[in-house]
mmCIF file of C-alpha atoms in Angstrom:
data_model
loop_
_atom_site.group_PDB
_atom_site.id
_atom_site.type_symbol
_atom_site.label_atom_id
_atom_site.label_comp_id
_atom_site.label_asym_id
_atom_site.label_seq_id
_atom_site.Cartn_x
_atom_site.Cartn_y
_atom_site.Cartn_z
ATOM 1 C CA MET A 1 -9.163 -17.951 3.314
ATOM 2 C CA ARG A 2 -6.336 -15.589 4.346
ATOM 3 C CA LEU A 3 -6.955 -11.943 3.596
ATOM 4 C CA VAL A 4 -4.455 -9.089 4.018
ATOM 5 C CA ALA A 5 -5.476 -5.438 3.628
ATOM 6 C CA ILE A 6 -2.982 -2.927 2.251
ATOM 7 C CA VAL A 7 -3.847 0.624 3.321
ATOM 8 C CA VAL A 8 -1.739 3.301 1.640
ATOM 9 C CA THR A 9 -1.357 6.453 3.734
ATOM 10 C CA HIS A 10 -0.175 9.978 3.101
ATOM 11 C CA ASN A 11 -1.166 12.643 5.644
ATOM 12 C CA PRO A 12 -4.639 11.238 6.326
ATOM 13 C CA ASP A 13 -7.349 12.972 8.322
ATOM 14 C CA LEU A 14 -6.603 11.205 11.619
ATOM 15 C CA GLU A 15 -10.198 11.254 12.861
ATOM 16 C CA ARG A 16 -11.497 9.477 9.765
ATOM 17 C CA PHE A 17 -8.429 7.242 9.582
ATOM 18 C CA ARG A 18 -9.128 5.856 13.078
ATOM 19 C CA ILE A 19 -12.442 4.594 11.716
ATOM 20 C CA VAL A 20 -10.721 3.167 8.610
ATOM 21 C CA ILE A 21 -8.274 1.153 10.734
ATOM 22 C CA ASP A 22 -10.902 0.070 13.261
ATOM 23 C CA GLN A 23 -13.214 -1.279 10.549
ATOM 24 C CA VAL A 24 -10.570 -3.008 8.427
ATOM 25 C CA SER A 25 -8.703 -4.603 11.341
ATOM 26 C CA LYS A 26 -11.925 -6.374 12.420
ATOM 27 C CA GLN A 27 -12.528 -7.839 8.952
ATOM 28 C CA VAL A 28 -9.163 -9.154 7.735
ATOM 29 C CA ASN A 29 -6.384 -11.367 9.064
ATOM 30 C CA ARG A 30 -3.711 -8.687 8.753
ATOM 31 C CA VAL A 31 -3.510 -4.968 7.936
ATOM 32 C CA LEU A 32 -0.446 -3.464 6.288
ATOM 33 C CA MET A 33 -0.275 0.293 6.667
ATOM 34 C CA VAL A 34 2.097 1.431 3.926
ATOM 35 C CA ASP A 35 3.034 5.021 4.658
ATOM 36 C CA ASN A 36 4.149 7.497 1.998
ATOM 37 C CA ASP A 37 6.075 9.836 4.320
ATOM 38 C CA SER A 38 3.201 11.250 6.382
ATOM 39 C CA LYS A 39 3.929 14.127 8.751
ATOM 40 C CA ASP A 40 2.142 12.303 11.594
ATOM 41 C CA ARG A 41 3.761 8.918 10.993
ATOM 42 C CA ASP A 42 4.357 8.383 14.739
ATOM 43 C CA LYS A 43 0.602 8.751 15.342
ATOM 44 C CA LEU A 44 -0.090 6.398 12.438
ATOM 45 C CA ARG A 45 2.385 3.872 13.836
ATOM 46 C CA ASP A 46 0.582 4.083 17.212
ATOM 47 C CA LEU A 47 -2.801 3.518 15.533
ATOM 48 C CA CYS A 48 -1.367 0.492 13.772
ATOM 49 C CA ARG A 49 0.041 -0.878 17.026
ATOM 50 C CA THR A 50 -3.321 -0.359 18.762
ATOM 51 C CA ALA A 51 -5.129 -2.383 16.077
ATOM 52 C CA GLY A 52 -3.124 -5.443 17.102
ATOM 53 C CA ASN A 53 -3.064 -7.127 13.701
ATOM 54 C CA CYS A 54 -1.321 -4.311 11.835
ATOM 55 C CA ASP A 55 2.196 -3.874 10.452
ATOM 56 C CA PHE A 56 3.541 -0.383 9.741
ATOM 57 C CA VAL A 57 5.583 -0.296 6.528
ATOM 58 C CA GLU A 58 7.442 2.957 6.002
ATOM 59 C CA VAL A 59 8.301 3.880 2.416
ATOM 60 C CA GLY A 60 10.396 6.899 3.484
ATOM 61 C CA PHE A 61 9.230 9.272 0.754
ATOM 62 C CA ASN A 62 6.003 10.052 -1.089
ATOM 63 C CA SER A 63 6.300 7.289 -3.662
ATOM 64 C CA GLY A 64 2.761 7.427 -5.001
ATOM 65 C CA VAL A 65 0.055 4.822 -4.659
ATOM 66 C CA ALA A 66 1.357 2.356 -7.268
ATOM 67 C CA HIS A 67 4.809 2.018 -5.700
ATOM 68 C CA ALA A 68 3.328 1.799 -2.183
ATOM 69 C CA LEU A 69 0.952 -0.975 -3.256
ATOM 70 C CA ARG A 70 3.830 -2.959 -4.758
ATOM 71 C CA ARG A 71 5.731 -2.589 -1.462
ATOM 72 C CA GLY A 72 2.647 -3.808 0.357
ATOM 73 C CA ILE A 73 2.188 -6.788 -1.966
ATOM 74 C CA SER A 74 5.807 -7.816 -1.469
ATOM 75 C CA TYR A 75 5.534 -7.425 2.313
ATOM 76 C CA ALA A 76 2.221 -9.335 2.397
ATOM 77 C CA ASN A 77 3.917 -12.468 1.041
ATOM 78 C CA ARG A 78 5.146 -13.287 4.573
ATOM 79 C CA TYR A 79 1.485 -13.929 5.522
ATOM 80 C CA ALA A 80 0.729 -16.142 2.488
ATOM 81 C CA PRO A 81 -2.592 -14.426 1.693
ATOM 82 C CA ASP A 82 -5.156 -15.780 -0.747
ATOM 83 C CA TRP A 83 -6.642 -12.319 -1.294
ATOM 84 C CA LEU A 84 -5.521 -8.742 -0.783
ATOM 85 C CA LEU A 85 -7.748 -5.756 -0.136
ATOM 86 C CA PHE A 86 -6.473 -2.383 -1.363
ATOM 87 C CA LEU A 87 -7.697 0.663 0.563
ATOM 88 C CA ASP A 88 -6.949 4.382 0.594
ATOM 89 C CA ASP A 89 -6.513 6.066 3.940
ATOM 90 C CA ASP A 90 -10.022 7.560 3.676
ATOM 91 C CA THR A 91 -11.937 4.426 2.590
ATOM 92 C CA ILE A 92 -14.134 3.019 5.342
ATOM 93 C CA LEU A 93 -15.391 -0.555 5.126
ATOM 94 C CA MET A 94 -19.032 -1.028 6.055
ATOM 95 C CA ASP A 95 -19.794 -3.618 8.757
ATOM 96 C CA ASN A 96 -19.216 -7.165 7.447
ATOM 97 C CA ALA A 97 -18.285 -5.834 3.998
ATOM 98 C CA VAL A 98 -15.479 -8.363 3.452
ATOM 99 C CA ASP A 99 -17.578 -11.371 4.490
ATOM 100 C CA ARG A 100 -20.459 -10.177 2.305
ATOM 101 C CA ALA A 101 -18.151 -9.700 -0.685
ATOM 102 C CA LEU A 102 -16.443 -13.068 -0.268
ATOM 103 C CA GLY A 103 -19.841 -14.737 0.164
ATOM 104 C CA LEU A 104 -21.095 -13.185 -3.067
ATOM 105 C CA ILE A 105 -17.931 -14.289 -4.873
ATOM 106 C CA GLN A 106 -18.319 -17.855 -3.590
ATOM 107 C CA ASN A 107 -21.784 -17.976 -5.167
ATOM 108 C CA TYR A 108 -19.903 -18.048 -8.476
ATOM 109 C CA ARG A 109 -18.117 -21.334 -7.729
ATOM 110 C CA ASN A 110 -17.915 -22.329 -11.393
ATOM 111 C CA LEU A 111 -16.075 -19.052 -12.132
ATOM 112 C CA SER A 112 -14.102 -18.676 -8.885
ATOM 113 C CA SER A 113 -10.783 -19.706 -10.436
ATOM 114 C CA ARG A 114 -11.239 -17.044 -13.132
ATOM 115 C CA ILE A 115 -11.990 -14.131 -10.794
ATOM 116 C CA GLY A 116 -8.960 -11.843 -10.518
ATOM 117 C CA ALA A 117 -10.363 -8.752 -8.829
ATOM 118 C CA VAL A 118 -13.613 -7.529 -7.333
ATOM 119 C CA LEU A 119 -14.428 -3.864 -6.818
ATOM 120 C CA LEU A 120 -16.477 -3.225 -3.674
ATOM 121 C CA GLY A 121 -19.378 -0.878 -4.311
ATOM 122 C CA SER A 122 -19.787 2.568 -2.787
ATOM 123 C CA GLN A 123 -23.389 3.231 -3.849
ATOM 124 C CA VAL A 124 -26.667 1.889 -2.488
ATOM 125 C CA GLY A 125 -27.854 -1.024 -4.620
ATOM 126 C CA ASN A 126 -29.024 -4.623 -4.628
ATOM 127 C CA CYS A 127 -25.575 -6.283 -4.491
ATOM 128 C CA ASP A 128 -25.681 -7.621 -8.035
ATOM 129 C CA ILE A 129 -22.290 -8.642 -9.377
ATOM 130 C CA GLY A 130 -21.275 -7.665 -12.866
ATOM 131 C CA GLU A 131 -18.197 -7.319 -14.986
ATOM 132 C CA VAL A 132 -16.326 -4.014 -14.753
ATOM 133 C CA LYS A 133 -13.703 -2.938 -17.231
ATOM 134 C CA TYR A 134 -12.099 -0.244 -15.121
ATOM 135 C CA GLY A 135 -11.998 0.175 -11.385
ATOM 136 C CA VAL A 136 -10.001 2.035 -8.791
ATOM 137 C CA PHE A 137 -7.412 0.675 -6.366
ATOM 138 C CA SER A 138 -9.305 1.564 -3.212
ATOM 139 C CA GLY A 139 -11.927 -1.014 -2.399
ATOM 140 C CA THR A 140 -10.463 -3.655 -4.694
ATOM 141 C CA LEU A 141 -10.291 -7.256 -3.508
ATOM 142 C CA ILE A 142 -7.622 -8.924 -5.621
ATOM 143 C CA ARG A 143 -6.219 -12.430 -5.626
ATOM 144 C CA ALA A 144 -2.716 -12.251 -4.181
ATOM 145 C CA ASP A 145 -1.154 -14.204 -7.048
ATOM 146 C CA VAL A 146 -2.837 -11.921 -9.588
ATOM 147 C CA ALA A 147 -1.768 -8.766 -7.711
ATOM 148 C CA ALA A 148 1.867 -9.864 -7.912
ATOM 149 C CA LYS A 149 1.587 -10.026 -11.721
ATOM 150 C CA ALA A 150 -0.754 -7.111 -12.489
ATOM 151 C CA CYS A 151 -0.037 -4.346 -9.972
ATOM 152 C CA CYS A 152 1.168 -1.595 -10.526
ATOM 153 C CA ARG A 153 3.197 0.559 -12.899
ATOM 154 C CA ASP A 154 4.718 3.816 -11.642
ATOM 155 C CA GLU A 155 4.716 5.455 -15.051
ATOM 156 C CA PHE A 156 0.954 5.941 -14.858
ATOM 157 C CA PHE A 157 -0.597 8.570 -12.616
ATOM 158 C CA MET A 158 -3.701 8.197 -10.470
ATOM 159 C CA ASP A 159 -6.681 6.891 -12.476
ATOM 160 C CA GLN A 160 -4.422 5.716 -15.290
ATOM 161 C CA ALA A 161 -2.618 3.397 -12.865
ATOM 162 C CA ASP A 162 -5.933 2.042 -11.544
ATOM 163 C CA HIS A 163 -7.286 1.424 -15.025
ATOM 164 C CA ASP A 164 -3.991 -0.099 -16.162
ATOM 165 C CA MET A 165 -4.110 -2.661 -13.341
ATOM 166 C CA TYR A 166 -7.651 -3.708 -14.229
ATOM 167 C CA SER A 167 -6.657 -3.986 -17.890
ATOM 168 C CA ARG A 168 -3.609 -6.106 -17.030
ATOM 169 C CA ILE A 169 -5.751 -8.435 -14.907
ATOM 170 C CA ARG A 170 -8.031 -9.045 -17.892
ATOM 171 C CA GLU A 171 -5.019 -9.532 -20.187
ATOM 172 C CA LEU A 172 -3.906 -12.322 -17.830
ATOM 173 C CA GLY A 173 -7.257 -14.020 -18.520
ATOM 174 C CA TYR A 174 -9.040 -13.165 -15.263
ATOM 175 C CA LEU A 175 -12.406 -11.545 -14.704
ATOM 176 C CA THR A 176 -12.732 -8.112 -13.107
ATOM 177 C CA LEU A 177 -16.046 -7.816 -11.319
ATOM 178 C CA GLY A 178 -17.884 -5.190 -9.326
ATOM 179 C CA ILE A 179 -20.441 -5.521 -6.538
ATOM 180 C CA LYS A 180 -23.234 -2.997 -6.920
ATOM 181 C CA CYS A 181 -24.061 -2.110 -3.323
ATOM 182 C CA LYS A 182 -22.558 -0.017 -0.551
ATOM 183 C CA LEU A 183 -19.705 -2.001 0.996
ATOM 184 C CA ILE A 184 -17.334 0.957 1.360
ATOM 185 C CA ASP A 185 -17.612 4.653 2.099
ATOM 186 C CA HIS A 186 -15.255 6.304 -0.360
ATOM 187 C CA LYS A 187 -15.475 9.475 -2.352
ATOM 188 C CA LEU A 188 -13.432 9.807 -5.511
ATOM 189 C CA GLY A 189 -11.425 12.962 -6.034
ATOM 190 C CA THR A 190 -11.505 16.225 -4.140
ATOM 191 C CA LYS A 191 -13.841 19.180 -4.375
ATOM 192 C CA ARG A 192 -12.484 22.385 -5.872
#
């Protein structure tokens, strides 16, 4: 199964981002770093080059997450992926998170053709899988063919865009599932 990760960047904390890239590059076939006009883009490009299986895709302006993901999906087509993994520049994959998630999905063989997206959990749990109505982009495993149809509309902002994508996936007749255990380290929002 070919898996391409799309990591959207905009001025990430470089120390944490090194961990993000290190973890994801070990778990997928290809990483696409889609940069929304970061100040340190030369450093990001170097990190991508160091990973070895990473392509740096420069948007040229801060386009927002939805536009950057669409750019990444279009670019990913050259690798003919079966699945895409959407990540923010601060979302760290736990060791073997992708293999664990794909293994759990494969346990649902009778439903595998109906699964459109799977949200990787960020909380400690027993790794049960259940239906989710609304998820977030970061930590979403999504079938590449479904991503091309369901992601993402610029006219929605932040959480609205995430929720819209999950809704569109279900409207296409696919299941949106969530894994209830810690496969990613990701905190939603910022403290004020």
